[in-house]
Short mmCIF file of C-alpha atoms and ligand atoms in Angstrom, two decimals:
data_model
loop_
_atom_site.label_atom_id
_atom_site.label_comp_id
_atom_site.label_asym_id
_atom_site.label_seq_id
_atom_site.Cartn_x
_atom_site.Cartn_y
_atom_site.Cartn_z
CA MET A 24 13.73 1.05 239.71
CA ALA A 25 16.55 0.26 237.14
CA GLN A 26 16.87 -3.51 236.57
CA PHE A 27 19.94 -5.36 235.33
CA ASP A 28 21.12 -8.92 234.68
CA VAL A 29 24.43 -8.18 236.25
CA THR A 30 25.69 -5.34 238.56
CA VAL A 31 29.35 -5.01 239.29
CA ILE A 32 30.45 -3.13 242.37
CA GLY A 33 33.91 -1.57 241.79
CA ALA A 34 35.42 -0.51 238.50
CA GLY A 35 39.02 -1.72 238.95
CA PRO A 36 40.63 -4.16 236.49
CA GLY A 37 38.50 -6.95 237.94
CA GLY A 38 35.25 -5.11 237.85
CA TYR A 39 35.39 -3.27 234.57
CA VAL A 40 36.71 -6.34 232.68
CA ALA A 41 33.96 -8.42 234.16
CA ALA A 42 31.33 -5.79 233.11
CA ILE A 43 32.66 -5.69 229.54
CA ARG A 44 32.66 -9.48 229.21
CA CYS A 45 29.07 -9.65 230.65
CA ALA A 46 27.96 -7.00 228.09
CA GLN A 47 29.65 -8.93 225.29
CA LEU A 48 27.74 -11.98 226.32
CA GLY A 49 24.44 -10.12 226.00
CA LEU A 50 23.78 -9.45 229.70
CA LYS A 51 22.21 -6.10 230.65
CA THR A 52 25.09 -4.76 232.87
CA ALA A 53 25.63 -1.99 235.35
CA ILE A 54 28.77 -0.92 237.19
CA ILE A 55 29.01 1.10 240.37
CA GLU A 56 32.18 3.08 241.28
CA LYS A 57 32.63 5.33 244.27
CA GLU A 58 35.55 7.39 242.77
CA SER A 59 35.01 9.82 239.94
CA ARG A 60 37.57 7.97 237.74
CA LEU A 61 37.18 4.37 236.56
CA GLY A 62 40.00 1.86 236.55
CA GLY A 63 40.45 1.18 240.29
CA THR A 64 43.64 1.15 242.30
CA CYS A 65 45.57 -0.18 239.31
CA LEU A 66 44.93 2.76 236.95
CA ARG A 67 44.57 5.58 239.53
CA VAL A 68 47.24 4.92 242.19
CA GLY A 69 48.88 1.59 241.43
CA CYS A 70 50.25 -0.22 238.38
CA ILE A 71 50.06 2.59 235.93
CA PRO A 72 51.36 5.60 237.75
CA SER A 73 54.12 3.60 239.26
CA LYS A 74 55.28 2.32 235.91
CA ALA A 75 55.19 5.82 234.42
CA LEU A 76 57.52 7.06 237.15
CA LEU A 77 59.73 3.97 236.89
CA GLU A 78 60.13 4.69 233.22
CA SER A 79 60.94 8.38 233.67
CA SER A 80 63.37 7.86 236.64
CA GLU A 81 65.15 5.05 234.68
CA ARG A 82 65.83 7.59 231.78
CA VAL A 83 67.39 9.90 234.37
CA TYR A 84 69.49 7.03 235.77
CA GLN A 85 70.60 6.04 232.27
CA ALA A 86 71.50 9.63 231.39
CA LYS A 87 73.55 10.09 234.54
CA HIS A 88 75.30 6.69 234.67
CA HIS A 89 75.23 5.00 231.30
CA PHE A 90 75.13 7.44 228.39
CA GLN A 91 78.91 7.82 228.58
CA GLU A 92 79.42 4.18 227.67
CA HIS A 93 77.68 5.00 224.29
CA GLY A 94 79.93 7.97 223.78
CA ILE A 95 77.06 10.39 224.58
CA ALA A 96 78.24 13.25 226.74
CA VAL A 97 75.60 14.86 228.84
CA SER A 98 76.23 17.33 231.65
CA GLY A 99 73.94 18.75 234.33
CA VAL A 100 70.95 16.39 233.96
CA ASP A 101 68.16 18.42 235.52
CA VAL A 102 64.86 16.92 236.56
CA ASP A 103 61.69 18.95 236.41
CA LEU A 104 59.62 16.89 238.81
CA SER A 105 56.39 18.68 238.05
CA VAL A 106 56.76 17.80 234.30
CA MET A 107 57.54 14.15 235.22
CA MET A 108 54.42 14.04 237.49
CA GLY A 109 52.33 15.76 234.86
CA ARG A 110 53.35 13.06 232.33
CA LYS A 111 52.32 10.39 234.77
CA ASP A 112 49.03 12.10 235.57
CA LYS A 113 48.22 12.37 231.81
CA ILE A 114 48.81 8.68 231.31
CA VAL A 115 46.47 7.98 234.21
CA SER A 116 43.77 10.29 232.92
CA ASP A 117 44.09 8.94 229.33
CA LEU A 118 43.51 5.42 230.57
CA THR A 119 40.82 6.19 233.09
CA SER A 120 38.91 8.10 230.36
CA GLY A 121 39.59 5.12 228.08
CA VAL A 122 37.70 2.82 230.56
CA LYS A 123 34.76 5.29 230.55
CA LEU A 124 34.66 5.07 226.73
CA LEU A 125 34.70 1.31 226.91
CA MET A 126 31.72 1.35 229.22
CA GLN A 127 29.86 3.57 226.75
CA LYS A 128 30.84 1.41 223.79
CA ASN A 129 29.65 -1.75 225.50
CA LYS A 130 26.41 0.02 226.75
CA ILE A 131 27.25 -0.60 230.40
CA GLN A 132 25.45 1.83 232.70
CA VAL A 133 27.79 3.51 235.08
CA PHE A 134 26.64 4.61 238.50
CA GLU A 135 28.97 6.95 240.30
CA GLY A 136 28.71 6.47 244.09
CA MET A 137 29.07 4.11 246.94
CA GLY A 138 27.35 0.78 246.42
CA SER A 139 25.91 -1.10 249.33
CA PHE A 140 23.65 -4.07 249.64
CA VAL A 141 20.01 -3.63 250.62
CA GLY A 142 19.36 -7.28 249.81
CA PRO A 143 21.12 -9.91 247.69
CA GLN A 144 19.57 -8.50 244.49
CA LYS A 145 19.08 -4.88 245.54
CA ILE A 146 21.80 -2.32 245.80
CA GLN A 147 21.76 1.27 246.94
CA VAL A 148 24.09 3.77 245.28
CA GLN A 149 24.93 6.87 247.31
CA ALA A 150 26.45 9.66 245.23
CA ALA A 151 28.93 12.14 246.61
CA ASP A 152 26.14 14.70 247.14
CA GLY A 153 24.33 12.32 249.43
CA SER A 154 21.51 11.47 246.94
CA THR A 155 20.62 7.77 246.72
CA GLN A 156 18.98 5.43 244.28
CA GLU A 157 18.35 1.78 244.26
CA ILE A 158 18.96 -0.77 241.47
CA GLU A 159 17.89 -4.35 241.13
CA SER A 160 20.10 -7.05 239.62
CA LYS A 161 19.74 -10.79 239.04
CA SER A 162 23.45 -11.25 239.84
CA VAL A 163 25.97 -9.08 241.59
CA ILE A 164 29.76 -9.21 241.34
CA ILE A 165 31.68 -7.73 244.21
CA ALA A 166 34.96 -6.31 242.83
CA THR A 167 35.72 -3.79 245.53
CA GLY A 168 39.46 -4.43 245.61
CA SER A 169 41.82 -3.57 248.38
CA ALA A 170 43.26 -0.66 250.51
CA VAL A 171 46.67 -0.07 251.91
CA ILE A 172 47.44 -1.56 255.33
CA GLU A 173 48.05 1.06 257.96
CA LEU A 174 50.24 0.00 260.89
CA PRO A 175 48.40 0.99 264.07
CA HIS A 176 51.58 2.23 265.84
CA VAL A 177 52.61 4.27 262.79
CA PRO A 178 49.51 6.09 261.41
CA PHE A 179 49.83 7.73 257.99
CA ASP A 180 50.01 11.50 258.09
CA GLY A 181 49.72 11.96 254.35
CA GLU A 182 52.89 13.94 254.17
CA SER A 183 56.00 12.29 255.66
CA ILE A 184 54.60 8.97 256.87
CA VAL A 185 52.88 7.74 253.82
CA SER A 186 51.44 4.89 251.76
CA SER A 187 52.27 4.25 248.07
CA THR A 188 49.54 6.66 246.98
CA GLU A 189 51.43 9.69 248.41
CA ALA A 190 54.80 8.25 247.36
CA LEU A 191 53.56 8.40 243.78
CA ALA A 192 53.27 12.21 244.10
CA PHE A 193 55.90 13.52 246.47
CA PRO A 194 56.27 17.24 245.66
CA GLU A 195 60.07 17.07 245.88
CA VAL A 196 62.72 14.34 245.97
CA PRO A 197 63.16 13.16 249.55
CA LYS A 198 66.63 13.48 251.08
CA HIS A 199 66.34 10.14 252.82
CA LEU A 200 63.37 7.92 252.12
CA VAL A 201 62.93 4.83 254.38
CA VAL A 202 60.82 2.08 252.78
CA ILE A 203 59.21 -0.40 255.15
CA GLY A 204 58.62 -3.65 253.29
CA ALA A 205 60.73 -5.16 250.42
CA GLY A 206 57.77 -6.37 248.32
CA ALA A 207 57.09 -5.15 244.69
CA VAL A 208 55.55 -1.80 245.69
CA GLY A 209 58.22 -0.87 248.18
CA LEU A 210 61.09 -1.76 245.82
CA GLU A 211 59.52 -0.07 242.84
CA MET A 212 58.96 3.17 244.70
CA GLY A 213 62.33 2.93 246.41
CA CYS A 214 64.02 2.61 242.94
CA VAL A 215 62.07 5.58 241.55
CA TRP A 216 63.23 7.95 244.30
CA SER A 217 66.75 6.55 244.48
CA ARG A 218 67.21 7.16 240.75
CA LEU A 219 65.95 10.68 241.28
CA GLY A 220 68.55 11.33 243.87
CA ALA A 221 67.10 10.27 247.30
CA LYS A 222 69.06 8.13 249.74
CA VAL A 223 66.85 5.08 250.14
CA THR A 224 66.91 2.54 253.01
CA VAL A 225 64.65 -0.49 252.80
CA VAL A 226 63.68 -2.16 256.05
CA GLU A 227 62.42 -5.75 255.72
CA LEU A 228 61.27 -8.23 258.46
CA PHE A 229 62.31 -11.28 256.41
CA ASP A 230 65.86 -12.41 255.71
CA ARG A 231 65.45 -11.51 252.00
CA ILE A 232 63.69 -9.18 249.71
CA THR A 233 60.70 -10.33 247.54
CA PRO A 234 60.00 -13.20 249.90
CA PHE A 235 57.64 -14.71 247.35
CA ALA A 236 60.42 -15.24 244.80
CA ASP A 237 62.84 -18.10 244.33
CA LYS A 238 65.55 -17.68 246.89
CA GLN A 239 68.46 -17.71 244.43
CA ILE A 240 66.75 -15.18 242.23
CA SER A 241 65.92 -12.88 245.08
CA GLU A 242 69.53 -12.98 246.34
CA LEU A 243 70.76 -12.04 242.90
CA PHE A 244 68.16 -9.31 242.72
CA LEU A 245 69.28 -7.96 246.08
CA ARG A 246 72.88 -7.72 244.92
CA THR A 247 71.94 -5.75 241.86
CA LEU A 248 69.74 -3.32 243.72
CA LYS A 249 72.51 -2.77 246.32
CA SER A 250 74.95 -2.00 243.46
CA GLN A 251 72.58 0.75 242.41
CA GLY A 252 72.91 2.44 245.74
CA LEU A 253 69.86 1.24 247.70
CA SER A 254 70.56 0.19 251.29
CA PHE A 255 68.79 -2.81 252.96
CA MET A 256 68.14 -3.72 256.52
CA LEU A 257 66.97 -7.25 256.43
CA GLU A 258 65.49 -9.04 259.46
CA HIS A 259 64.64 -5.66 260.98
CA LYS A 260 61.35 -4.60 262.28
CA MET A 261 60.11 -1.07 262.41
CA THR A 262 58.89 -0.30 265.95
CA SER A 263 58.16 3.42 266.00
CA VAL A 264 58.42 6.70 264.08
CA GLN A 265 58.85 10.03 265.89
CA LYS A 266 58.21 13.23 264.01
CA LYS A 267 59.85 16.53 264.96
CA ASP A 268 60.09 19.70 262.86
CA GLY A 269 59.41 17.67 259.75
CA GLN A 270 62.15 15.24 260.49
CA LEU A 271 61.63 11.60 261.26
CA THR A 272 63.39 9.28 263.69
CA ILE A 273 62.58 5.71 262.80
CA GLU A 274 63.31 3.11 265.39
CA VAL A 275 63.98 -0.45 264.13
CA GLU A 276 64.80 -3.60 265.97
CA ASP A 277 67.08 -6.38 264.63
CA LYS A 278 66.46 -10.09 265.16
CA ALA A 279 68.58 -10.06 268.31
CA GLY A 280 66.32 -7.36 269.77
CA GLN A 281 68.90 -4.62 269.40
CA LYS A 282 67.37 -1.23 268.67
CA HIS A 283 68.72 1.17 265.95
CA THR A 284 67.47 4.59 264.81
CA ILE A 285 67.36 5.99 261.29
CA GLU A 286 66.94 9.71 260.57
CA ALA A 287 64.86 10.41 257.48
CA ASP A 288 62.46 12.95 256.02
CA ARG A 289 59.98 10.44 254.55
CA VAL A 290 58.87 6.97 255.35
CA LEU A 291 56.88 4.81 252.98
CA VAL A 292 54.95 2.05 254.76
CA SER A 293 54.37 -0.65 252.12
CA VAL A 294 53.61 -3.75 254.11
CA GLY A 295 50.68 -5.03 251.97
CA ARG A 296 47.09 -4.40 251.24
CA ARG A 297 43.85 -5.53 252.80
CA ALA A 298 40.62 -6.62 251.14
CA TYR A 299 38.27 -3.62 251.05
CA THR A 300 34.65 -4.19 251.92
CA ASP A 301 34.01 -1.01 253.99
CA GLY A 302 30.47 0.31 253.70
CA LEU A 303 29.45 -2.53 251.42
CA GLY A 304 26.74 -3.75 253.71
CA LEU A 305 27.67 -7.35 253.66
CA ASP A 306 25.85 -7.87 256.94
CA LYS A 307 22.59 -6.92 255.08
CA ILE A 308 22.91 -10.10 253.10
CA GLY A 309 24.43 -12.32 255.77
CA LEU A 310 27.81 -12.46 254.08
CA GLN A 311 30.80 -12.70 256.40
CA THR A 312 34.51 -12.09 255.52
CA ASP A 313 37.23 -14.49 256.67
CA LYS A 314 39.79 -13.67 259.37
CA ARG A 315 41.92 -11.71 256.83
CA GLY A 316 38.83 -9.71 255.80
CA LYS A 317 38.51 -11.47 252.42
CA ILE A 318 35.33 -12.68 250.88
CA SER A 319 35.17 -16.49 250.58
CA ILE A 320 34.17 -17.90 247.25
CA ASN A 321 33.90 -21.36 245.62
CA LYS A 322 35.56 -22.40 242.34
CA HIS A 323 32.85 -20.50 240.48
CA PHE A 324 33.48 -17.20 242.29
CA GLN A 325 30.14 -17.69 244.10
CA THR A 326 29.85 -16.44 247.70
CA SER A 327 27.69 -18.20 250.22
CA VAL A 328 24.78 -15.97 249.03
CA ALA A 329 23.02 -17.13 245.89
CA GLY A 330 23.58 -14.80 242.88
CA VAL A 331 26.38 -12.88 244.69
CA TYR A 332 29.91 -13.39 243.20
CA ALA A 333 33.29 -11.88 244.21
CA ILE A 334 36.60 -11.45 242.29
CA GLY A 335 39.99 -9.61 242.44
CA ASP A 336 41.88 -8.28 245.47
CA VAL A 337 38.79 -8.79 247.68
CA VAL A 338 39.08 -12.56 247.43
CA ASP A 339 41.90 -14.94 248.11
CA GLY A 340 44.99 -15.21 245.79
CA PRO A 341 47.71 -12.86 244.61
CA MET A 342 46.71 -9.18 244.71
CA LEU A 343 47.49 -8.53 241.01
CA ALA A 344 45.67 -6.67 238.35
CA HIS A 345 45.85 -9.47 235.78
CA LYS A 346 44.60 -12.05 238.26
CA ALA A 347 41.61 -9.74 238.88
CA GLU A 348 41.07 -9.43 235.11
CA ASP A 349 41.30 -13.11 234.59
CA GLU A 350 38.66 -13.71 237.28
CA GLY A 351 36.49 -10.88 235.73
CA MET A 352 36.36 -12.73 232.45
CA ALA A 353 35.76 -16.08 233.99
CA VAL A 354 32.98 -14.97 236.36
CA ALA A 355 31.08 -13.22 233.47
CA GLU A 356 31.38 -16.48 231.44
CA ILE A 357 30.08 -18.58 234.33
CA ILE A 358 27.17 -16.16 234.92
CA ALA A 359 26.33 -16.42 231.22
CA GLY A 360 26.27 -20.22 231.49
CA LEU A 361 29.69 -20.75 229.92
CA PRO A 362 32.67 -22.63 231.52
CA GLY A 363 34.78 -19.82 232.91
CA HIS A 364 38.14 -20.80 234.36
CA VAL A 365 41.36 -19.35 235.83
CA ASN A 366 44.59 -21.35 236.04
CA TYR A 367 46.08 -20.13 239.26
CA ASP A 368 49.21 -22.13 238.59
CA ALA A 369 50.13 -19.86 235.71
CA ILE A 370 49.79 -16.34 237.04
CA PRO A 371 52.97 -14.30 236.67
CA ASN A 372 54.30 -12.02 239.44
CA ILE A 373 56.59 -9.13 238.50
CA VAL A 374 58.69 -6.39 240.08
CA TYR A 375 59.26 -3.62 237.47
CA THR A 376 62.63 -2.37 238.71
CA ASP A 377 65.82 -2.48 236.67
CA PRO A 378 66.67 -5.35 236.37
CA GLU A 379 63.14 -6.62 236.66
CA LEU A 380 62.13 -9.71 238.52
CA ALA A 381 59.48 -11.96 236.96
CA MET A 382 58.28 -15.37 237.90
CA VAL A 383 55.53 -17.91 237.30
CA GLY A 384 54.92 -21.27 238.96
CA GLN A 385 56.81 -22.71 241.87
CA THR A 386 60.11 -21.81 243.44
CA GLU A 387 62.92 -24.28 244.10
CA GLU A 388 62.11 -24.03 247.85
CA GLN A 389 58.41 -24.86 247.26
CA LEU A 390 59.27 -27.90 245.16
CA LYS A 391 61.72 -29.23 247.86
CA GLU A 392 59.08 -28.72 250.44
CA ALA A 393 56.48 -30.55 248.36
CA GLY A 394 58.95 -33.38 247.88
CA ILE A 395 58.76 -33.05 244.06
CA ALA A 396 61.84 -34.25 242.18
CA TYR A 397 62.89 -31.64 239.65
CA LYS A 398 65.59 -30.58 237.25
CA VAL A 399 67.01 -27.04 237.02
CA GLY A 400 68.39 -25.05 234.13
CA ARG A 401 70.02 -21.70 234.61
CA TYR A 402 71.50 -19.27 232.11
CA LYS A 403 72.89 -15.73 232.62
CA PHE A 404 72.20 -12.70 230.54
CA GLY A 405 76.01 -11.89 230.49
CA PRO A 406 76.96 -13.80 227.38
CA ASN A 407 73.83 -12.77 225.32
CA GLY A 408 74.53 -10.47 222.47
CA ARG A 409 71.34 -8.48 222.77
CA ALA A 410 71.85 -7.96 226.46
CA LYS A 411 75.34 -6.62 225.73
CA ALA A 412 73.98 -4.29 223.05
CA LEU A 413 71.47 -3.02 225.63
CA GLY A 414 74.20 -2.65 228.26
CA GLN A 415 72.10 -4.75 230.61
CA THR A 416 73.88 -7.97 231.27
CA GLU A 417 72.99 -8.61 234.89
CA GLY A 418 70.62 -11.43 235.78
CA MET A 419 69.60 -14.95 234.85
CA VAL A 420 66.76 -17.19 233.69
CA LYS A 421 66.08 -20.27 235.83
CA ILE A 422 63.72 -23.02 234.65
CA LEU A 423 62.48 -25.81 236.95
CA SER A 424 61.11 -28.91 235.39
CA GLU A 425 59.64 -32.04 236.76
CA ALA A 426 62.32 -34.77 236.89
CA SER A 427 60.08 -37.55 235.52
CA THR A 428 58.17 -35.69 232.77
CA ASP A 429 60.31 -32.47 232.10
CA ARG A 430 57.04 -30.48 232.45
CA ILE A 431 57.84 -26.97 233.47
CA LEU A 432 56.94 -26.23 237.08
CA GLY A 433 58.62 -22.91 237.68
CA PHE A 434 60.05 -20.13 235.51
CA HIS A 435 62.10 -17.38 237.09
CA ILE A 436 63.86 -14.30 235.60
CA VAL A 437 65.82 -11.47 237.01
CA GLY A 438 67.10 -9.37 234.18
CA PRO A 439 66.31 -6.84 231.48
CA ARG A 440 62.69 -6.77 230.18
CA ALA A 441 61.84 -9.75 232.42
CA SER A 442 58.29 -8.49 232.53
CA GLU A 443 57.92 -9.07 228.84
CA LEU A 444 60.04 -12.21 228.63
CA ILE A 445 57.97 -14.10 231.32
CA ALA A 446 55.08 -14.29 228.82
CA GLU A 447 56.95 -17.25 227.23
CA GLY A 448 57.10 -19.00 230.58
CA VAL A 449 53.44 -18.29 231.26
CA LEU A 450 52.38 -19.66 227.88
CA ALA A 451 54.58 -22.65 228.25
CA MET A 452 53.00 -23.47 231.61
CA GLU A 453 49.48 -22.87 230.29
CA PHE A 454 50.12 -25.38 227.56
CA GLY A 455 51.79 -27.84 229.93
CA ALA A 456 55.08 -27.51 227.97
CA SER A 457 58.31 -29.24 228.79
CA SER A 458 61.80 -27.62 228.80
CA GLU A 459 62.36 -29.65 225.61
CA ASP A 460 59.48 -27.88 223.95
CA ILE A 461 61.19 -24.50 224.59
CA VAL A 462 64.53 -25.92 223.25
CA ARG A 463 62.80 -27.03 220.02
CA THR A 464 61.12 -23.60 219.53
CA SER A 465 63.01 -21.18 217.26
CA HIS A 466 64.03 -18.05 219.13
CA ALA A 467 64.99 -14.99 217.07
CA HIS A 468 68.60 -13.84 217.12
CA PRO A 469 69.81 -11.58 218.67
CA THR A 470 67.10 -11.38 221.42
CA LEU A 471 66.97 -11.65 225.14
CA SER A 472 64.62 -14.60 224.64
CA GLU A 473 67.61 -16.71 223.59
CA VAL A 474 68.55 -16.69 227.31
CA ILE A 475 65.36 -18.61 227.91
CA ARG A 476 66.21 -21.21 225.36
CA GLU A 477 69.73 -21.60 226.76
CA ALA A 478 68.23 -22.00 230.30
CA ALA A 479 65.85 -24.67 228.86
CA MET A 480 68.86 -26.45 227.23
CA ALA A 481 70.73 -26.14 230.51
CA VAL A 482 67.98 -28.31 232.16
CA ASP A 483 69.65 -31.21 230.42
CA LYS A 484 73.13 -29.70 230.67
CA ARG A 485 73.45 -28.84 226.95
CA ALA A 486 73.44 -24.96 226.83
CA ILE A 487 75.23 -24.13 223.65
CA HIS A 488 76.97 -20.90 224.76
CA GLY A 489 78.19 -21.91 228.19
P1 FAD B 523 40.75 -2.31 242.67
O1 FAD B 523 41.62 -1.97 241.51
O2 FAD B 523 41.19 -1.92 243.98
O3 FAD B 523 39.34 -1.66 242.28
C1 FAD B 523 38.32 -1.70 243.19
C2 FAD B 523 37.39 -0.51 242.90
O4 FAD B 523 36.22 -0.64 243.70
C3 FAD B 523 38.02 0.86 243.34
O5 FAD B 523 38.03 1.72 242.25
C4 FAD B 523 37.14 1.33 244.45
O6 FAD B 523 36.97 2.70 244.51
C5 FAD B 523 35.81 0.64 244.16
N1 FAD B 523 34.95 0.42 245.34
C6 FAD B 523 35.28 -0.11 246.52
N2 FAD B 523 34.19 -0.25 247.28
C7 FAD B 523 33.15 0.27 246.58
C8 FAD B 523 31.80 0.46 246.78
N3 FAD B 523 31.24 0.00 247.98
N4 FAD B 523 31.04 1.01 245.90
C9 FAD B 523 31.53 1.47 244.68
N5 FAD B 523 32.88 1.37 244.41
C10 FAD B 523 33.63 0.71 245.33
N6 FAD B 523 49.24 -5.18 240.10
C11 FAD B 523 49.76 -5.70 239.03
O7 FAD B 523 49.29 -6.72 238.54
N7 FAD B 523 50.88 -5.14 238.47
C12 FAD B 523 51.46 -4.00 238.90
O8 FAD B 523 52.43 -3.45 238.36
C13 FAD B 523 50.92 -3.45 240.10
N8 FAD B 523 51.47 -2.34 240.65
C14 FAD B 523 50.90 -1.79 241.76
C15 FAD B 523 51.40 -0.67 242.33
C16 FAD B 523 50.95 -0.08 243.46
C17 FAD B 523 51.53 1.17 243.95
C18 FAD B 523 49.74 -0.63 243.97
C19 FAD B 523 49.10 -0.02 245.20
C20 FAD B 523 49.19 -1.77 243.51
C21 FAD B 523 49.71 -2.32 242.36
N9 FAD B 523 49.19 -3.54 241.86
C22 FAD B 523 49.78 -4.06 240.71
C23 FAD B 523 48.00 -4.21 242.42
C24 FAD B 523 46.75 -3.86 241.56
O9 FAD B 523 46.55 -2.51 241.58
C25 FAD B 523 45.51 -4.58 242.18
O10 FAD B 523 45.84 -5.95 242.27
C26 FAD B 523 44.34 -4.44 241.32
O11 FAD B 523 43.98 -3.06 241.19
C27 FAD B 523 43.14 -5.16 241.90
O12 FAD B 523 42.04 -5.00 241.06
P2 FAD B 523 40.52 -5.06 241.65
O13 FAD B 523 39.65 -4.80 240.49
O14 FAD B 523 40.33 -6.33 242.40
O15 FAD B 523 40.45 -3.90 242.70
#
């Protein structure tokens, strides 16, 4: 029987990063993955294909709506959806093959099949052809990720009532796409298909989109998305979907209980993801999940079973690829006897639309609720020279710092390239920086990052340009 120091179950960003770090630290490592391609949800049907389509569709939108401002005349912008999808698929296959190469380079043994516990240190791998083998491992890291949530009253049909996986590969542009849920995935997919010509209606139970974001930022974000043609039905709940001759009648209910119907040809249900432990045989080792189906761990990623660890979407915390990666590195270091650590106060959260929304730390509402006295600095992209050159002047940076110490507690951006700009806020928070530290840091001119410095100056009401 093959024997390892560490076996990782699941080769998503949490699992494959953990495996590489274990191997780097001299541990004999195996990884088990049930899908034929490594990289998990993120690479196969999540972060990467969605960003590829966002990029392509944004080019279409720019060509149709903004090239003229630059004096570039284009007529009849045609989209060959199959080429666009092919580009996306190639990016996915390049990256998933890259993970395979990384496994080889780091001498990590890859087992293709479904992993399930026989005992705490013994795992069975069942290949697609039904054949099985068992491996023994001193430590096991569960990194089995998550799966889409299916609403019981609206089951997916894989064609017109779909999850994000199918919405990444529609064979043609929907006429009317209804998106249920205004979180990151719903908004990103809604923007992709809207830019490609679909009418898009987003239905959201809460009174605002991206409910995790700072309220002022999410309200500004909503206004800009509306101006691009997306429609929103906030405080509405989807109650049923009827399908007839390929057409959908979606019934929604407003907060007063009034029912409305929407006719559409596709509905994307993006109401979140659930921890995935199906077929893992947790009962064989006496491990139970919590009421949300997640695996409970302590600060060292240890489950209640000695030698069994868990990381990523399958445990508590934001369901994000970089959070899973951070945990993957930390758990490997802990298993190797080093002090692995994740700072959960400094994990960024991003929506990759245009403008993008990016945040790290606490919102104004959270600070108020916690009774923490704070200062706030805001600055808009409008006056920034680089934003003007880009033709992307919508949005703002908002920095929240502790009133008594000026330590940054929250960093919020809605605007161009927010996904890249947020790195400054994350680093600042990781180093316990104050808004004054940002003010004293030279920011190149002309760059979008100058908006961050102005927002930091605005914390003490001394923004130079406004
Ligand atoms: P996963 O990536 O889900 O990987 C788990 C792996 O385990 C899978 O490959 C699965 O096949 C395998 N597995 C499960 N059970 C077994 C078993 N018993 N035996 C063997 N293998 C098993 N996050 C971001 O940070 N940024 C984004 O831009 C972003 N965009 C997203 C867009 C979409 C459309 C979606 C759906 C998600 C997006 N996410 C994004 C979320 C991100 O994909 C997840 O947070 C991330 O993949 C979690 O990593 P993980 O390693 O915990 O799990």
